[in-house]
C-alpha cells in the first residue's frame, strides 16, 4: 500500500494520511441514488428557508444535510462519498467477476481480491505472516546491521524512521533523483506529540495503549509490551521534535536539500548509507534530496543513543502497524479502534468488501482502473472536459492580462507558464505493466509485501532518468483531481467526471460551476503561494519581479487571515497558512469557471431554470459538490492536518469574496455573504 511521494502534489480533496491504510478510503454505506436532473439542480439539496445571502452553504445544502446523517462507519458523509460509493459498487462487480479466474487478463486483481475476502483463511493465519520479519528484527543485536534491516523493511512498506523513493529534481525538473523524507511517526502529525490541551494528552495516552496492544498481539509479553510502547513514544517524540510542521513543509525551499551520498554520509555518520543503498537494490545514486537535514540529524542521534532493545521495539511496532490491515480480526479491530474510532469518531468498521476494494485500488490501481473506465468513461465526457479546460484556460489568460497589480514582465512569465500547462483526462495513455508482480491466491501478506516491493523498485528505477509526465499519481476510479507543480500539469481521473461534478447533456451552468471549477481550482494551483514558485518547466525558480511578488503576498495574506478566523470546531480555528494554497485555488477556480461559462456558447442561450438564473446555477453547481456532514473528532483532526478547508468554508469563504455572487443573488452590502474586506488573488 505504498504510494509514490506526493509531497508537492496539490489535490482537490484530501484522500490519504500517513496512517497506514485504515483512513485511505471512505467507509461503507449502501448506495444512495445520486440525484441528477438533466436541466436544473435537484431541489432536495436546498433549504429554501435560509436566505442565500445569509448562509449560502445552508441554502444550497441544508436539505441534503438534514436528510443525510453520517453512517456509523464513516467519519464524514458528503457528496464526494456518495460518488465514491457508486464507484466502489462498480469496482466490486469487476473484482467479483475477476475472482472467478476465468479471464487471464484480470487474474491478478481477482486473486488479490479473493485472497483479501477470505477472512477465515486470514483468521487461521493469525500473526504467523509476521514471523519471518519479526525474526529479522529480533536478530538485530548490534546497530551495525540496521541499514540492511531498514532496507528490507522499507521494501515491504514498513515506514520506520524515514521514507525513501524518487522524485523530479525541483531545480532540474526534467530529471528524477533519489529522495528521503521525514517519517516513522505513528500519530497523524508531528504536532500531535507536543500539543498540551486535554484532548491531545488523552490521544497520546491512547496511542501508547494502542502500541502496547498491537505489540501484545504480535506475541510480545504484556509487561514488556507496555514498556516497549513507552520507548516507542520517546523515540517518535525525538523524531517529531526535529520534523518540520505542515506549514513549513509547504515551502519548497525548506524541503529541498540536494546532497551527494558523501555529503549525506557526513550528515548522518552513524548510519551507513552505502549499505542501505545496497540493501534496497536500486541503481547507483549520485544525488539525493534530503528533505529535512535536521530531521536526519535527529535520526542519526536517535539510532546512536537508543538502547538496541528499544530500537527493536520501535521496528516491531512499525512492522505490525504497516501490516495490521491484512492480518486477523484482532489486529484489524485494534487498528480501527485507535485510528478510526479514537481519532475520528467512527463507530463501526466498514464492510470487508469495501476495504478489499480499496486495497486492490492502492496496490493494483491501474489494472483495476482499466475495467472501471470501460464502464464509466466515454468519449463525450472527454470531449466536454477538453472544451471546459480550454475555456477555463482562456479565462485565466484574460484574468492575467487585466490584472492591475502585476507588471507586464511578470505577466509574460505567467502567461508562458499557463500556455505550458498540460492536462490529462480520465486515465493513462499507457497502462502500468504489472507483469513483474506476483500475486498468489491464499497469501494475503505476501501479496501486500510483493506489491510494496514492486512499487518501491518502480520508484527506484526512475532515478537518474528523465521524468515521465504521462504517469498518474491517482488511480482512474479516484474521486479527486490534482496539479503537479514539478510537471506543470492538471489531472482529472475518470472517477470524478460524473455527477454531481459533470453529466453529459446537463445544464451547462451546473457543469461549469462544478467540473469547471475543479479545472479552475487545479489550474490556479499553478499560481498559488506554492505553485507560483515553480516555472513553466516545473523548476523551482523565481520568475517574479520583487514588486509583483510583494503585491502577490499582500493579496494572499488577505486570504490567509480571512480563513484563520473560521472556526473548525470548539476553539479550533482553521490554519490560514496551512490551507492557503487550497483556498487560493478555490477562490480563483470558481471565478475562472464563472468567467469561462459566461464566455461560452452555452451562456448565450441559457435561460432561467427552476427560478435560478444561469449565474446563480454556476454558484449552486459549486456548492452542490460540498454538502457534507462531519463528526467532531474528524473535524478536529482535519483542521490540524488537512490543507483543505471544510466544505462549508469552501463554499461560503469563496462566495463572500466574490462581487459576482453578490450581484447574482442581489445581496445587500451588509449581508453575511458579502465580505467587507473581500480578498482576491486571481
Ligand atoms: Zn487543491
XYZ file of C-alpha atoms and ligand atoms in Angstrom:
683
model
C 0.000 0.000 0.000
C 2.937 2.263 -0.503
C 2.317 5.260 -2.666
C 4.723 7.418 -4.607
C 5.824 10.603 -2.930
C 3.057 13.172 -3.205
C 4.757 15.862 -1.211
C 4.012 18.705 -3.561
C 1.035 17.408 -5.430
C -1.947 19.676 -4.872
C -5.107 17.594 -4.747
C -8.696 18.776 -4.939
C -9.699 16.922 -1.790
C -7.680 15.135 0.799
C -7.676 11.352 0.464
C -4.796 9.975 2.401
C -2.985 10.445 5.662
C 0.297 8.882 6.721
C -1.532 6.436 8.938
C -1.246 3.139 7.142
C -4.279 2.050 5.295
C -7.269 2.455 7.550
C -8.017 6.007 6.546
C -7.247 5.878 2.880
C -10.704 5.339 1.617
C -14.180 6.111 2.651
C -16.165 3.615 4.650
C -19.313 1.716 3.838
C -22.799 2.740 3.055
C -25.380 1.094 0.872
C -25.513 3.011 -2.369
C -27.687 6.079 -2.358
C -29.062 7.301 -5.620
C -27.170 10.413 -6.648
C -29.902 12.666 -7.844
C -29.395 14.492 -11.087
C -31.849 16.106 -13.350
C -30.849 16.879 -16.890
C -31.861 20.527 -16.534
C -31.759 22.190 -13.139
C -30.216 21.247 -9.866
C -32.073 18.868 -7.596
C -34.182 20.954 -5.179
C -33.939 18.312 -2.441
C -30.439 19.664 -1.765
C -31.773 23.076 -0.733
C -33.070 24.617 2.438
C -35.102 27.440 0.991
C -35.959 28.817 4.415
C -32.392 30.150 4.569
C -31.512 33.345 2.704
C -28.650 32.608 0.256
C -27.141 35.977 1.194
C -27.062 34.953 4.869
C -25.613 31.434 4.563
C -25.237 30.187 1.020
C -23.965 26.781 2.120
C -27.082 26.142 4.237
C -29.306 27.424 1.439
C -27.664 25.171 -1.160
C -27.045 22.109 1.050
C -29.425 22.342 4.019
C -31.918 19.835 2.613
C -29.202 17.339 1.838
C -27.520 17.799 5.241
C -30.757 17.087 7.101
C -31.546 14.012 5.011
C -28.051 12.508 5.158
C -26.797 11.751 8.662
C -23.322 10.249 8.896
C -23.394 6.434 8.659
C -21.881 4.652 11.676
C -18.868 3.512 9.672
C -17.832 6.901 8.308
C -16.028 9.914 9.778
C -17.777 12.116 7.220
C -20.561 11.791 4.711
C -20.660 14.086 1.728
C -21.356 14.157 -1.961
C -17.813 13.027 -2.731
C -18.521 9.979 -0.598
C -21.787 9.274 -2.409
C -19.920 9.199 -5.702
C -17.020 7.198 -4.321
C -19.610 4.731 -3.032
C -21.073 4.345 -6.511
C -17.588 3.765 -7.916
C -16.965 1.094 -5.277
C -20.057 -0.796 -6.404
C -18.707 -0.863 -9.963
C -15.284 -1.981 -8.722
C -16.790 -4.735 -6.608
C -18.607 -6.140 -9.631
C -15.384 -6.021 -11.648
C -13.434 -7.755 -8.883
C -16.003 -10.448 -8.205
C -16.028 -11.333 -11.884
C -12.222 -11.319 -11.914
C -12.103 -13.553 -8.835
C -13.740 -16.401 -10.762
C -10.384 -16.617 -12.541
C -11.875 -17.200 -15.994
C -10.211 -14.186 -17.614
C -6.389 -14.359 -17.564
C -6.199 -10.585 -18.147
C -7.778 -9.858 -14.778
C -6.262 -12.769 -12.842
C -4.074 -10.627 -10.580
C -6.779 -8.289 -9.344
C -9.120 -11.269 -8.952
C -6.606 -13.277 -6.924
C -5.708 -10.295 -4.740
C -9.390 -9.543 -4.037
C -10.393 -13.169 -3.402
C -7.462 -13.601 -1.010
C -8.365 -10.412 0.835
C -12.011 -11.524 1.080
C -11.159 -14.936 2.538
C -11.417 -13.846 6.164
C -11.465 -17.410 7.509
C -8.100 -18.204 5.973
C -6.698 -14.888 7.218
C -8.062 -15.682 10.686
C -6.374 -19.078 10.673
C -3.030 -17.436 9.851
C -3.219 -15.152 12.916
C 0.101 -13.379 13.494
C 2.007 -16.066 11.578
C 2.630 -13.975 8.428
C 4.713 -11.575 10.544
C 7.062 -14.285 11.783
C 9.890 -14.008 9.230
C 10.167 -10.241 9.667
C 9.824 -10.435 13.454
C 12.706 -12.895 13.371
C 14.797 -10.472 11.311
C 14.097 -7.712 13.822
C 14.964 -9.981 16.754
C 18.295 -10.706 15.059
C 19.282 -7.036 15.276
C 21.734 -7.347 18.139
C 24.048 -4.571 17.021
C 23.396 -1.229 15.411
C 25.737 -2.320 12.674
C 23.040 -4.305 10.862
C 20.422 -1.529 10.911
C 20.966 -0.308 7.303
C 20.288 -3.771 5.830
C 17.292 -4.364 8.087
C 15.785 -0.953 7.371
C 16.248 -1.558 3.631
C 14.302 -4.839 3.927
C 11.525 -3.200 5.948
C 11.188 -0.216 3.613
C 10.864 -2.556 0.630
C 7.797 -4.255 2.118
C 6.149 -0.990 3.059
C 7.156 -0.525 6.705
C 7.551 3.209 7.310
C 10.185 3.190 10.046
C 12.316 6.335 10.565
C 12.010 7.825 7.082
C 10.600 7.211 3.647
C 12.767 6.623 0.620
C 11.966 6.914 -3.068
C 12.420 9.216 -6.042
C 11.024 12.479 -7.347
C 11.754 15.066 -10.004
C 14.691 17.253 -9.022
C 12.995 20.533 -8.061
C 15.794 22.572 -9.618
C 16.241 20.365 -12.677
C 12.671 19.154 -13.028
C 13.101 17.101 -16.183
C 15.266 14.591 -14.282
C 14.464 12.210 -11.417
C 16.665 11.997 -8.331
C 16.511 9.934 -5.147
C 14.652 11.417 -2.188
C 14.452 10.694 1.525
C 11.766 12.304 3.651
C 10.939 12.527 7.355
C 8.712 9.750 8.684
C 8.462 6.942 11.179
C 5.863 8.558 13.430
C 2.578 6.749 14.095
C 0.473 9.770 15.074
C -1.153 11.797 12.279
C 1.217 14.740 12.537
C 4.376 15.864 14.356
C 2.350 18.409 16.381
C 0.339 15.556 17.944
C 3.432 14.793 20.036
C 3.536 18.247 21.613
C 0.091 19.859 21.967
C -0.827 20.191 25.603
C -4.622 20.528 25.552
C -6.515 17.750 27.386
C -7.695 16.005 24.219
C -4.176 15.850 22.768
C -2.803 14.487 26.043
C -5.543 11.845 26.045
C -4.767 10.888 22.423
C -1.103 10.333 23.313
C -2.160 8.124 26.223
C -4.450 6.188 23.894
C -1.662 5.881 21.357
C 0.705 4.279 23.874
C -2.126 1.947 24.831
C -2.671 1.090 21.169
C 1.036 0.362 20.562
C 1.011 -1.869 23.654
C -1.969 -3.845 22.379
C -0.532 -4.257 18.899
C 2.797 -5.490 20.251
C 0.949 -7.909 22.517
C -0.986 -9.246 19.526
C 2.338 -9.767 17.763
C 3.450 -12.025 20.618
C 5.296 -9.659 22.958
C 4.503 -10.412 26.661
C 2.206 -7.738 28.082
C 4.578 -6.318 30.693
C 7.328 -5.943 28.091
C 4.882 -4.543 25.540
C 3.832 -1.620 27.737
C 7.468 -0.761 28.466
C 8.195 -1.036 24.738
C 5.296 1.267 23.898
C 6.703 3.931 26.211
C 10.037 3.576 24.424
C 8.307 3.919 21.031
C 6.669 7.122 22.265
C 10.017 8.530 23.442
C 11.735 7.644 20.190
C 8.977 9.045 17.973
C 8.844 12.215 20.063
C 12.573 12.706 19.486
C 11.991 12.354 15.732
C 8.944 14.651 15.847
C 10.944 17.345 17.631
C 13.218 17.665 14.603
C 10.485 17.195 11.992
C 9.097 20.145 10.055
C 5.450 21.018 10.599
C 2.908 21.029 7.797
C 3.021 24.760 7.183
C 6.826 24.762 6.869
C 6.620 21.767 4.506
C 4.540 23.841 2.103
C 7.643 25.945 1.409
C 9.530 24.079 -1.354
C 12.886 25.686 -0.478
C 12.645 24.227 3.010
C 12.237 20.672 1.736
C 14.933 20.811 -0.920
C 18.480 19.891 0.055
C 20.226 18.111 -2.779
C 23.177 16.156 -1.462
C 25.690 13.671 -2.796
C 25.892 10.339 -0.956
C 29.210 11.521 0.579
C 27.565 14.674 1.923
C 24.674 12.631 3.269
C 27.086 10.260 4.985
C 28.753 13.232 6.667
C 25.365 14.499 7.862
C 24.474 11.159 9.498
C 27.746 9.396 10.388
C 26.008 6.728 12.492
C 24.063 5.278 9.560
C 25.945 3.628 6.734
C 24.083 4.723 3.644
C 26.175 2.635 1.246
C 24.875 -0.483 2.992
C 21.304 0.817 2.911
C 21.595 1.583 -0.821
C 22.989 -1.889 -1.444
C 20.142 -3.339 0.613
C 17.351 -1.662 -1.322
C 18.887 -2.846 -4.556
C 18.386 0.315 -6.570
C 20.524 1.942 -9.235
C 23.640 3.930 -8.350
C 22.680 7.089 -6.503
C 24.620 10.260 -7.205
C 22.137 12.890 -5.997
C 19.558 12.698 -3.266
C 17.069 15.230 -1.898
C 17.221 15.076 1.883
C 14.028 16.995 2.566
C 14.855 17.973 6.144
C 18.535 17.696 7.152
C 17.674 18.491 10.789
C 15.327 15.528 10.907
C 18.051 13.237 9.574
C 20.488 14.608 12.144
C 17.952 13.679 14.816
C 17.634 10.223 13.249
C 21.417 9.922 13.440
C 21.311 10.841 17.146
C 18.374 8.573 17.940
C 19.907 5.426 16.482
C 23.121 6.015 18.404
C 21.565 6.900 21.752
C 18.645 4.458 21.899
C 19.297 1.061 23.538
C 19.157 -1.745 20.977
C 16.149 -3.441 22.605
C 14.188 -0.202 22.259
C 15.164 0.120 18.598
C 13.884 -3.410 18.081
C 10.612 -2.496 19.840
C 10.206 0.524 17.575
C 10.802 -1.529 14.411
C 8.484 -4.269 15.677
C 5.714 -1.714 16.221
C 6.076 -0.271 12.733
C 6.089 -3.746 11.209
C 2.801 -4.630 12.916
C 1.323 -1.198 12.194
C 2.044 -1.410 8.453
C 0.526 -4.895 8.152
C -2.422 -4.742 10.554
C -5.000 -4.147 7.819
C -4.318 -7.561 6.215
C -3.979 -9.613 9.407
C -6.590 -11.365 11.562
C -9.584 -9.647 13.180
C -7.798 -8.846 16.438
C -5.266 -6.691 14.560
C -7.845 -5.118 12.261
C -10.145 -4.244 15.168
C -7.417 -2.737 17.309
C -6.170 -0.717 14.343
C -9.718 0.526 13.768
C -10.187 1.317 17.464
C -7.364 3.827 17.569
C -7.115 5.282 14.057
C -10.804 5.405 13.143
C -12.727 5.406 16.434
C -10.462 7.383 18.784
C -9.001 9.790 16.255
C -12.017 10.296 14.019
C -15.092 9.273 15.977
C -16.117 6.447 13.626
C -18.430 3.942 15.312
C -18.230 0.881 13.098
C -15.772 -0.916 10.861
C -16.763 -0.736 7.208
C -17.669 -3.973 5.462
C -14.848 -6.210 4.342
C -15.507 -5.928 0.619
C -15.095 -2.148 0.660
C -11.782 -2.420 2.421
C -10.591 -5.041 -0.034
C -11.673 -2.890 -2.990
C -9.574 -0.027 -1.623
C -6.535 -2.286 -1.126
C -6.697 -3.564 -4.716
C -7.044 0.055 -5.863
C -3.934 1.008 -3.870
C -1.802 -1.957 -4.963
C -3.034 -2.727 -8.496
C -4.898 0.500 -9.286
C -4.125 0.679 -12.975
C -5.111 -2.943 -13.563
C -8.413 -2.387 -11.755
C -8.857 1.027 -13.387
C -8.957 -0.370 -16.919
C -12.222 -2.174 -16.307
C -13.604 0.831 -14.454
C -13.083 3.286 -17.299
C -14.635 0.872 -19.781
C -17.842 1.049 -17.766
C -17.943 4.658 -16.715
C -15.967 6.901 -19.024
C -16.998 7.749 -22.570
C -15.738 9.967 -25.403
C -18.408 12.595 -24.626
C -17.009 13.173 -21.141
C -13.503 13.554 -22.545
C -14.633 15.982 -25.261
C -16.669 18.068 -22.797
C -13.775 18.200 -20.351
C -11.315 19.260 -23.057
C -13.681 22.048 -24.067
C -14.071 23.223 -20.461
C -10.303 23.059 -19.871
C -9.746 25.284 -22.927
C -12.467 27.700 -21.761
C -11.063 27.925 -18.242
C -7.516 28.403 -19.541
C -8.747 31.217 -21.760
C -10.476 32.769 -18.758
C -7.218 32.697 -16.781
C -5.413 34.298 -19.705
C -7.953 37.147 -19.749
C -7.660 37.422 -15.982
C -3.852 37.685 -16.080
C -3.960 40.232 -18.892
C -6.271 42.535 -16.951
C -4.582 42.366 -13.509
C -3.841 45.835 -12.188
C -1.315 44.668 -9.595
C 1.086 42.787 -11.876
C 3.660 44.325 -14.234
C 3.996 43.230 -17.857
C 7.314 41.496 -17.175
C 5.747 39.060 -14.726
C 2.566 38.774 -16.803
C 4.617 37.451 -19.731
C 6.135 34.796 -17.463
C 2.736 33.892 -16.011
C 1.253 33.529 -19.490
C 4.196 31.379 -20.582
C 3.539 29.105 -17.615
C -0.184 28.959 -18.344
C 0.428 28.090 -22.004
C 2.815 25.309 -20.979
C 0.343 23.695 -18.569
C -0.607 20.247 -19.855
C -3.759 18.350 -18.986
C -4.589 14.666 -18.542
C -8.172 13.483 -18.501
C -9.674 10.166 -17.418
C -6.896 7.592 -17.400
C -3.303 6.968 -18.538
C -2.499 6.599 -22.238
C -0.180 3.763 -21.308
C -1.281 1.404 -18.533
C 1.189 0.279 -15.886
C 2.745 -3.105 -16.548
C 2.347 -5.367 -13.513
C 3.920 -8.444 -15.111
C 6.865 -8.377 -12.662
C 4.472 -8.552 -9.687
C 3.456 -11.993 -8.411
C 0.042 -12.281 -6.754
C -0.708 -15.615 -5.113
C -4.119 -16.756 -4.050
C -4.047 -17.551 -0.334
C -1.037 -15.385 0.552
C -2.534 -12.082 1.768
C 0.524 -10.552 3.470
C 2.845 -11.899 0.762
C 0.716 -10.170 -1.889
C 0.854 -6.908 0.014
C 4.618 -7.144 0.547
C 5.315 -8.025 -3.080
C 3.079 -5.150 -4.233
C 5.011 -2.773 -1.978
C 8.338 -4.093 -3.218
C 7.148 -3.758 -6.814
C 6.185 -0.126 -6.202
C 9.380 0.608 -4.257
C 11.521 -0.666 -7.123
C 9.375 1.075 -9.703
C 10.209 4.329 -7.910
C 13.919 3.487 -7.641
C 14.106 2.528 -11.311
C 13.249 6.118 -12.265
C 16.367 7.553 -10.614
C 18.717 9.399 -12.988
C 16.212 9.107 -15.834
C 14.036 11.783 -17.489
C 10.675 12.415 -15.789
C 7.798 10.530 -17.418
C 4.965 13.059 -17.326
C 2.471 10.585 -18.752
C 2.341 8.776 -15.399
C -0.530 9.385 -13.000
C -0.389 9.919 -9.234
C -4.022 8.895 -8.772
C -5.869 5.809 -9.999
C -8.724 6.161 -12.532
C -11.626 5.480 -10.085
C -10.417 8.159 -7.644
C -12.913 10.939 -6.879
C -10.308 13.672 -6.864
C -8.038 15.733 -9.137
C -4.569 17.251 -8.808
C -1.995 19.725 -10.022
C 1.641 18.651 -10.140
C 3.910 21.733 -9.921
C 7.023 19.748 -10.919
C 5.369 18.619 -14.142
C 3.122 21.644 -14.608
C 0.090 19.556 -15.440
C -3.531 19.263 -14.280
C -5.019 15.763 -13.887
C -8.625 14.597 -13.720
C -9.270 10.880 -13.050
C -12.391 9.310 -14.580
C -13.758 8.775 -11.067
C -14.631 12.437 -10.590
C -16.039 13.062 -14.076
C -19.539 12.008 -13.079
C -22.483 13.585 -11.225
C -22.582 15.767 -9.182
C -19.448 17.132 -10.892
C -20.319 16.520 -14.503
C -23.063 14.986 -16.533
C -23.300 14.885 -20.339
C -26.171 16.974 -21.625
C -26.922 18.551 -18.237
C -27.380 22.288 -17.766
C -24.012 23.791 -18.751
C -24.074 26.289 -15.848
C -24.004 23.371 -13.395
C -21.209 21.594 -15.262
C -19.098 24.763 -15.288
C -19.881 25.503 -11.612
C -18.817 22.017 -10.546
C -16.403 20.313 -13.008
C -15.368 23.692 -14.481
C -14.471 24.956 -11.019
C -12.467 21.772 -10.367
C -10.485 22.607 -13.508
C -10.144 26.221 -12.376
C -9.024 25.050 -8.951
C -6.246 22.832 -10.348
C -5.128 25.454 -12.844
C -4.980 28.083 -10.080
C -2.705 25.772 -8.055
C -0.002 26.585 -10.602
C -0.272 30.159 -9.314
C -0.979 29.702 -5.608
C 1.587 30.625 -2.932
C 3.424 27.331 -3.542
C 2.793 26.753 -7.256
C 3.873 30.266 -8.237
C 7.413 29.386 -7.126
C 7.716 26.882 -9.998
C 8.156 27.904 -13.619
C 6.656 26.673 -16.882
C 9.004 23.676 -16.942
C 8.363 22.714 -13.329
C 11.607 24.122 -11.958
C 11.741 25.818 -8.587
C 12.768 29.208 -9.974
C 11.676 32.711 -9.048
C 10.154 34.346 -12.130
C 8.551 37.257 -10.288
C 9.792 40.833 -10.064
C 10.278 41.881 -6.437
C 7.463 44.395 -6.766
C 4.979 41.837 -8.140
C 5.953 39.245 -5.544
C 5.256 41.802 -2.799
C 1.852 42.627 -4.313
C 1.079 38.917 -4.544
C 1.989 38.293 -0.906
C -0.210 41.107 0.270
C -3.153 39.621 -1.606
C -2.583 36.076 -0.445
C -2.139 37.241 3.165
C -5.674 38.580 2.954
C -6.902 35.038 2.228
C -4.719 33.504 4.963
C -6.050 35.975 7.541
C -9.636 35.513 6.416
C -9.626 31.708 6.748
C -7.706 31.821 10.040
C -10.815 33.370 11.556
C -13.059 30.438 10.580
C -13.858 28.032 13.400
C -13.466 24.310 12.628
C -14.808 23.063 15.952
C -14.958 24.313 19.551
C -11.904 26.511 19.994
C -10.034 25.070 16.990
C -9.692 27.540 14.110
C -8.595 26.719 10.578
C -4.914 27.326 9.894
C -4.913 30.082 7.276
C -1.329 29.294 6.283
C -1.831 25.519 6.035
C -4.936 25.960 3.854
C -3.680 28.960 1.874
C -2.900 27.127 -1.372
C -6.223 25.309 -1.424
C -8.248 28.380 -0.529
C -6.449 30.397 -3.202
C -7.281 27.625 -5.687
C -10.950 27.558 -4.621
C -11.302 31.323 -4.899
C -9.552 31.506 -8.257
C -11.171 28.318 -9.509
C -14.772 29.394 -9.108
C -14.135 32.850 -10.570
C -12.454 31.302 -13.634
C -15.296 28.795 -14.027
C -17.850 31.607 -13.970
C -15.833 33.649 -16.481
C -15.483 30.566 -18.692
C -19.191 29.830 -18.552
C -20.201 33.417 -19.328
C -17.908 33.422 -22.384
C -19.188 30.057 -23.658
C -21.755 29.449 -26.393
C -23.950 27.749 -23.813
C -24.301 31.009 -21.875
C -25.663 32.815 -24.932
C -28.805 30.708 -24.969
C -29.046 29.993 -21.232
C -32.277 30.970 -19.540
C -33.700 30.872 -16.032
C -34.415 27.304 -14.862
C -36.492 26.495 -11.775
C -36.296 30.159 -10.793
C -32.494 30.334 -10.926
C -30.537 32.455 -13.394
C -27.572 30.887 -15.221
C -25.104 32.789 -12.963
C -26.914 31.570 -9.862
C -26.721 27.996 -11.150
C -22.931 28.242 -11.544
C -22.739 29.048 -7.805
C -25.225 26.308 -6.972
C -23.177 23.832 -9.007
C -20.126 24.654 -6.895
C -21.983 24.440 -3.581
C -23.673 21.175 -4.534
C -20.427 19.181 -4.504
C -19.530 20.327 -0.974
C -22.579 19.232 1.031
C -21.160 17.104 3.850
C -21.698 16.136 7.481
C -18.618 15.603 9.688
C -18.001 14.022 13.076
C -16.481 16.390 15.675
C -13.374 14.228 16.175
C -12.829 14.105 12.419
C -13.371 17.864 12.123
C -10.666 18.490 14.718
C -8.162 16.126 13.119
C -8.769 17.643 9.686
C -8.266 21.194 10.955
C -4.894 20.108 12.338
C -3.682 18.128 9.337
C -5.654 18.846 6.163
C -4.611 21.621 3.766
C -8.240 21.808 2.547
C -10.942 23.755 4.373
C -14.223 22.046 5.354
C -16.963 22.111 2.704
C -18.955 24.905 4.311
C -15.976 27.276 4.079
C -15.061 26.106 0.602
C -18.495 27.469 -0.299
C -19.105 30.473 1.983
C -15.473 31.613 2.169
C -15.301 31.759 -1.620
C -18.664 33.326 -2.473
C -18.293 36.027 0.180
C -15.136 37.169 -1.620
C -16.953 37.456 -4.962
C -18.805 40.608 -6.002
C -20.122 38.356 -8.798
C -22.038 36.378 -6.174
C -23.438 39.475 -4.514
C -24.712 40.601 -7.896
C -26.100 37.207 -8.933
C -28.179 36.882 -5.741
C -28.833 40.623 -5.259
C -27.326 40.533 -1.763
C -27.336 43.722 0.285
C -23.847 45.097 1.029
C -24.180 44.243 4.729
C -25.167 40.592 4.103
C -23.037 37.922 5.833
C -22.174 36.519 2.380
C -20.647 39.860 1.321
C -17.180 40.250 2.810
C -16.359 43.815 3.815
C -12.741 43.089 3.040
C -13.108 40.835 0.004
C -9.860 39.020 -0.785
C -8.774 38.314 -4.314
C -5.601 36.872 -5.756
C -6.786 35.511 -9.093
Zn -6.322 21.645 -4.438
